[in-house]
Tab-separated table of C-alpha atoms in Angstrom:
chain	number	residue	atom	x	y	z
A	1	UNK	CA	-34.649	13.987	45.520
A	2	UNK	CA	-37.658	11.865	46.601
A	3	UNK	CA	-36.994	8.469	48.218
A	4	UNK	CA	-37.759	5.251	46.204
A	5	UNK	CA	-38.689	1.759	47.886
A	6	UNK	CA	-38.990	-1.706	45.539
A	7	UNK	CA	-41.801	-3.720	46.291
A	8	UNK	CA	-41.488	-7.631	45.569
A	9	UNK	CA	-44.507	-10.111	46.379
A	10	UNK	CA	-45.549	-13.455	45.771
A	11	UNK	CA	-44.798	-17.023	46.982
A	12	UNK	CA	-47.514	-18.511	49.121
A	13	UNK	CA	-50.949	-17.212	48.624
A	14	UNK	CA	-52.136	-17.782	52.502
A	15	UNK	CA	-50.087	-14.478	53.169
A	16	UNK	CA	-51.799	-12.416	51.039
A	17	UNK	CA	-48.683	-10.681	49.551
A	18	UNK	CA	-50.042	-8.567	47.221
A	19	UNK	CA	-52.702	-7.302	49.891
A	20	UNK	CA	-49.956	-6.728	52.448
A	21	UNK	CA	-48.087	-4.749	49.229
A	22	UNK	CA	-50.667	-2.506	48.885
A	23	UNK	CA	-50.410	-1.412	53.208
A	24	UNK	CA	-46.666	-1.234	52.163
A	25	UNK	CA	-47.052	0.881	49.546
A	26	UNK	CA	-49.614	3.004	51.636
A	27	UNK	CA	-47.532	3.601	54.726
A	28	UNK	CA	-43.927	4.577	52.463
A	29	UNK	CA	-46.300	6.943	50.648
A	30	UNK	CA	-47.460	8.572	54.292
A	31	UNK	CA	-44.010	9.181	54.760
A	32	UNK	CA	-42.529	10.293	51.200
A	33	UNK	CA	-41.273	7.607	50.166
A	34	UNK	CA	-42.494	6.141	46.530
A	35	UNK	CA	-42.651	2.786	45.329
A	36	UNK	CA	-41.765	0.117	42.229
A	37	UNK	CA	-43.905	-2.512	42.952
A	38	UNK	CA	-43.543	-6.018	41.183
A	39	UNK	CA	-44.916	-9.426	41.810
A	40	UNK	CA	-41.717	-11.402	40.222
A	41	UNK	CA	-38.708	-12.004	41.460
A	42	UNK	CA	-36.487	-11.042	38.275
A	43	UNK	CA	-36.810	-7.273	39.706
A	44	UNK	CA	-33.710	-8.421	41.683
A	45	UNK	CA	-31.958	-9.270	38.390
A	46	UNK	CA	-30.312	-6.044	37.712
A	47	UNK	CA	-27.776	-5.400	40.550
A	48	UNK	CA	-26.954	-1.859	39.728
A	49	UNK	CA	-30.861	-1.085	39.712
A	50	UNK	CA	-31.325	-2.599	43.198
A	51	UNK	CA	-28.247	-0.033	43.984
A	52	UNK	CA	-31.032	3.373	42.845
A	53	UNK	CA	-33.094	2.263	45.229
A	54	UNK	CA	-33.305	3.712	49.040
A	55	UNK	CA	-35.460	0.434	49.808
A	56	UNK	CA	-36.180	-3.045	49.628
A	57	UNK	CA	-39.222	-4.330	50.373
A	58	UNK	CA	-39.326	-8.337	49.746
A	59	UNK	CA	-42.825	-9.761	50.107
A	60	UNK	CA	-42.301	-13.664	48.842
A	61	UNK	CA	-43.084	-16.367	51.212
A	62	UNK	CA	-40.958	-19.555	50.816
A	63	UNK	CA	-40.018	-20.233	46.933
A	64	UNK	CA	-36.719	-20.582	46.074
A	65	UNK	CA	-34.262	-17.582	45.217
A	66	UNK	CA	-31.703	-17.999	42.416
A	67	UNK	CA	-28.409	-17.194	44.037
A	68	UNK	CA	-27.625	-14.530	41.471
A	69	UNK	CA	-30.716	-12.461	42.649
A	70	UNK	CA	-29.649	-13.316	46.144
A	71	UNK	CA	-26.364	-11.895	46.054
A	72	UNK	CA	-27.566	-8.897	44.009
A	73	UNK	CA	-29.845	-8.140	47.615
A	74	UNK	CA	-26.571	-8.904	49.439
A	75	UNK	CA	-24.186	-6.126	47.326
A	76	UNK	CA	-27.155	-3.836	47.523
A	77	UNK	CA	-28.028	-3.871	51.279
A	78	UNK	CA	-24.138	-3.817	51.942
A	79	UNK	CA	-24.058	-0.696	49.318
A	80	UNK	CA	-26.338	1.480	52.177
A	81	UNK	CA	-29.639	0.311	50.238
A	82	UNK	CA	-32.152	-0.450	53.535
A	83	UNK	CA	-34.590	-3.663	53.932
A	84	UNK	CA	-37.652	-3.896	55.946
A	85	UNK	CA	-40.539	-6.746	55.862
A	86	UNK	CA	-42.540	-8.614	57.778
A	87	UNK	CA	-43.109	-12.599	58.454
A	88	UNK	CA	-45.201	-13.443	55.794
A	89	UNK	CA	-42.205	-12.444	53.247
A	90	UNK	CA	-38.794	-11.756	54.667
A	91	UNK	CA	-37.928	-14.364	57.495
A	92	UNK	CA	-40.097	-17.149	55.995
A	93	UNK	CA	-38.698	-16.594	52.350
A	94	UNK	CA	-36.256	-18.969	50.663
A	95	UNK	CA	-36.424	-21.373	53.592
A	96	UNK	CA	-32.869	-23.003	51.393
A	97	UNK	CA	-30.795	-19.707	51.276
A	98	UNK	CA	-28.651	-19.572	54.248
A	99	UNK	CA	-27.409	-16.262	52.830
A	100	UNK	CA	-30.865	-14.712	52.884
A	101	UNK	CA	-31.245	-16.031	56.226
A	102	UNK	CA	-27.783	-14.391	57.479
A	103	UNK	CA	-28.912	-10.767	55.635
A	104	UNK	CA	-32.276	-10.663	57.244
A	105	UNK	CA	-31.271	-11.911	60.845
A	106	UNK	CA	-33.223	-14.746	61.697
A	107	UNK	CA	-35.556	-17.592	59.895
A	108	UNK	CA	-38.994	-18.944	60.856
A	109	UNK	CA	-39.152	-22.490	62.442
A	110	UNK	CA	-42.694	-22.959	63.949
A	111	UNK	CA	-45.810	-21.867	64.777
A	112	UNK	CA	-47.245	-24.054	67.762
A	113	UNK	CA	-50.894	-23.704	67.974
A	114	UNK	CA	-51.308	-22.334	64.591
A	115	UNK	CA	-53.740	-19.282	63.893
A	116	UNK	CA	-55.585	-17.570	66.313
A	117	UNK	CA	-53.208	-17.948	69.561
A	118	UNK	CA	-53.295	-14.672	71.790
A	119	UNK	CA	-50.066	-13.282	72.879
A	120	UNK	CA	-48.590	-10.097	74.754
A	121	UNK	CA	-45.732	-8.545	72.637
A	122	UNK	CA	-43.495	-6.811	74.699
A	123	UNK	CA	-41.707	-3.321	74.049
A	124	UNK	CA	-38.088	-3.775	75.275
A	125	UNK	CA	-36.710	-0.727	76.935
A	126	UNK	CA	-34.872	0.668	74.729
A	127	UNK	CA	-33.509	4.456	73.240
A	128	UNK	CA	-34.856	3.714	69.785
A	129	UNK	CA	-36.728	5.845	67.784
A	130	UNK	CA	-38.797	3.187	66.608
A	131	UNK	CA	-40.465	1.911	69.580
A	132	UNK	CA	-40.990	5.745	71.360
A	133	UNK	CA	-44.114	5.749	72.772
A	134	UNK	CA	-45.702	2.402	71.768
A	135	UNK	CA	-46.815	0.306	75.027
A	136	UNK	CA	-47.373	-3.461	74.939
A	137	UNK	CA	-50.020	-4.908	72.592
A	138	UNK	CA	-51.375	-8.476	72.362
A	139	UNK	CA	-52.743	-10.122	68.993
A	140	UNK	CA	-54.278	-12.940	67.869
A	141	UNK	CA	-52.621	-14.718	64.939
A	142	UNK	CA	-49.927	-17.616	64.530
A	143	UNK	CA	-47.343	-17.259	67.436
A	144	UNK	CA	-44.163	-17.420	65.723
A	145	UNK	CA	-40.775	-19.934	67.273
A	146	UNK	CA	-37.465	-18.407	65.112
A	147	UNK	CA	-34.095	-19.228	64.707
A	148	UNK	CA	-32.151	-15.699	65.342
A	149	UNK	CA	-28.730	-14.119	64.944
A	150	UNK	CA	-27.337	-13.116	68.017
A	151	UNK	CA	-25.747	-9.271	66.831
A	152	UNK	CA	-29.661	-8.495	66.304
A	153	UNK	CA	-30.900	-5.486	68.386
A	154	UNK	CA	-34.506	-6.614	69.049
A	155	UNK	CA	-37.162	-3.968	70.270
A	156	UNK	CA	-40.061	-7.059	71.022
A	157	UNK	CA	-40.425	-10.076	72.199
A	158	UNK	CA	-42.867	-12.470	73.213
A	159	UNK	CA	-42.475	-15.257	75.938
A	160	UNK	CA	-42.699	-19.110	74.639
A	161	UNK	CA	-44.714	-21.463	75.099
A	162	UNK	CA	-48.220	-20.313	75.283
A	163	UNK	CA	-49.901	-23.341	73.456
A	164	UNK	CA	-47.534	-26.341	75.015
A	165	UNK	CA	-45.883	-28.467	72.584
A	166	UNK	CA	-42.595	-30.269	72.282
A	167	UNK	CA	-40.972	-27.162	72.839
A	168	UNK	CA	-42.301	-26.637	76.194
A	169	UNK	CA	-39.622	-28.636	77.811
A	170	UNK	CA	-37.593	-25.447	77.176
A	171	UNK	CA	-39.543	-23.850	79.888
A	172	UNK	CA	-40.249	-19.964	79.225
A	173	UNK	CA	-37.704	-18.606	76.603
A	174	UNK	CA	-38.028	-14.673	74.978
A	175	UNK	CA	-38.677	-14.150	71.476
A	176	UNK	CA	-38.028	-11.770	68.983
A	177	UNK	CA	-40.647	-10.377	67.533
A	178	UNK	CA	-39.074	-6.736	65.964
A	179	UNK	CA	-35.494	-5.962	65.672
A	180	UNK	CA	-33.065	-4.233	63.840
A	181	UNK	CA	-29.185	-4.771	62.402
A	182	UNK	CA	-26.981	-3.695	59.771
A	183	UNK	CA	-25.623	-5.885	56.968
A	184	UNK	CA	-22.678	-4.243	56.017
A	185	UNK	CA	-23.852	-0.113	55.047
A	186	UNK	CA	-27.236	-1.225	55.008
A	187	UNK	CA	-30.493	-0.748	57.453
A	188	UNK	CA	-32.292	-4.280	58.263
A	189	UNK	CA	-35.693	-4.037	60.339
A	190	UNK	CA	-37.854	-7.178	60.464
A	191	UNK	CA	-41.548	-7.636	62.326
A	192	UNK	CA	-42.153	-11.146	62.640
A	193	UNK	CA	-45.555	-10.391	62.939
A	194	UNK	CA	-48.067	-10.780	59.497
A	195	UNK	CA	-49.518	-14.123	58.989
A	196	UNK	CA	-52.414	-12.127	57.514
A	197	UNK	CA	-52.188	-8.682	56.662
A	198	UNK	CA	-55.144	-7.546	59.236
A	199	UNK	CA	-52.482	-7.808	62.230
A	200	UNK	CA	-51.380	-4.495	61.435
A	201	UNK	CA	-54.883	-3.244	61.768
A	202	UNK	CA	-54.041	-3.406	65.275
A	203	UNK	CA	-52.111	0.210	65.999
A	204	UNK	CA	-49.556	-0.580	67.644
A	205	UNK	CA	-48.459	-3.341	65.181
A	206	UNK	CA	-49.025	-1.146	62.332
A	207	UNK	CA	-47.164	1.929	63.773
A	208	UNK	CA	-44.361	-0.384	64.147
A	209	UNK	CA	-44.257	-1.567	61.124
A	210	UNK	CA	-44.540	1.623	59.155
A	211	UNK	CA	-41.875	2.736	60.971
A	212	UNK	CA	-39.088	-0.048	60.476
A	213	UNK	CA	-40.076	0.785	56.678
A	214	UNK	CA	-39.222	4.546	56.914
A	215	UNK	CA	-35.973	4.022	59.357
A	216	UNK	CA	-34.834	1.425	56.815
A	217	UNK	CA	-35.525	3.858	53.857
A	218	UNK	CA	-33.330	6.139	55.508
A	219	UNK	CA	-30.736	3.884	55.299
A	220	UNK	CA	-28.348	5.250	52.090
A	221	UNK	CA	-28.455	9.127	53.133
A	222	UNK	CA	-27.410	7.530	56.735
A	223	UNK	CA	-24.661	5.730	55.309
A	224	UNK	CA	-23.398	8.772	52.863
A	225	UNK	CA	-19.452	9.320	53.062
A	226	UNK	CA	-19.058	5.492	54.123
A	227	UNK	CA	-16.918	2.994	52.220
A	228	UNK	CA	-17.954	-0.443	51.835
A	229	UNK	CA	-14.714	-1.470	50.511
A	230	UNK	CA	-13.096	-3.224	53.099
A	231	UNK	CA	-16.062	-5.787	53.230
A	232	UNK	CA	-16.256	-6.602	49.607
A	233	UNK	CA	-13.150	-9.514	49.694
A	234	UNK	CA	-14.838	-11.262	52.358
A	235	UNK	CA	-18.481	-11.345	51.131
A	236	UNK	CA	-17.176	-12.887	48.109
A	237	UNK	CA	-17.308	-16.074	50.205
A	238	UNK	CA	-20.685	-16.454	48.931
């Protein structure tokens, strides 16, 4: 059986979510997987739909989630369902959900300089699939200050500050710019890279993007055989 993502954009225009959709859509279909795409968030309504899915794709920059839908991405994600985005969707959505936050692995904070700062991300050295091959890149878009969780296994950083602001007092300090955890079964892979969709123009950006979608759609048949069970008393803190 064919793999099946779910597509959600909207929120803030700037981001062009449905354009950055459409590159979604493209790069899950290079790799077999096909897509539901919607532009609302009621597609996370239906809990035991979410649960069909091998994907989730969320696309929505800031807004505000009802805590229903929220905790219907939670049980799915913790079912083996995987998640994958990019900043202008995922870790600068629902800026008021601490729970979305704590799924996703980090939250945007900043951007000193705004658009058009140049930056070196770095390729950590690391034994993941996901970053074989790919060298260090630089880009010029909004360089992005985030708030992360600490059981993340990032792939990329960037060093801080380039542009100086009140920040720089910190001195250098590493970034995350792509990493990788689990929330409960689930695959999470975030790129905090995509103010505008014509980053991933760049290649390397845009390899590793497409492939934190495809690892994270291979999250279910990863998890098959795997019992969730012992988490589900606990998340019901939520």
């Amino acid at each position: 059986m064919s793999k099946k993502a779910l597509i959600v954009w909207g929120g803030w225009d700037g981001h062009q979510p449905d354009i950055v959709a459409k590159r979604f859509e493209r790069y899950l279909k290079e790799g077999g997987v096909s897509s539901d795409v919607y532009d609302t968030l009621d597609a996370f309504a239906d809990r035991e739909k979410l649960m069909t899915y091998d994907l989730i794709a969320p696309i929505w920059t800031m807004g505000e989630i009802d805590s229903e839908y929220c905790e219907n991405v939670s049980e799915a994600v913790a079912s083996g369902v995987g998640m994958a985005g990019c900043h202008g969707g995922m870790c600068d959505a629902f800026r008021g959900s601490v729970l979305w936050q704590f799924i996703t692995g980090g939250n945007w904070v900043s951007h000193p300089g705004g658009d058009g700062v140049e930056f070196t991300v770095e390729i950590k050295d690391s034994s993941s699939p996901l970053i074989e091959g790919i060298n260090d890149f630089k880009v010029k878009t909004e360089h992005y200050y985030l708030l992360t969780d600490p059981g993340n296994e990032v792939l990329a950083t960037t060093d801080f500050p380039v542009v100086p602001w009140y920040h720089s007092t910190h001195k250098k300090v590493t970034m995350p710019v792509v990493w990788t955890k689990h929330w409960g079964l689930g695959r999470v892979y975030y790129n905090a890279l995509g103010h505008h969709d014509d980053v991933f123009d760049v290649p390397e950006a845009g390899e590793l993007m497409k492939r934190g979608l495809l690892w994270a759609a291979e999250s279910k048949e990863k998890a098959k055989g795997l019992s969730i069970e012992h988490l589900k008393s606990s998340a019901k803190m939520f």
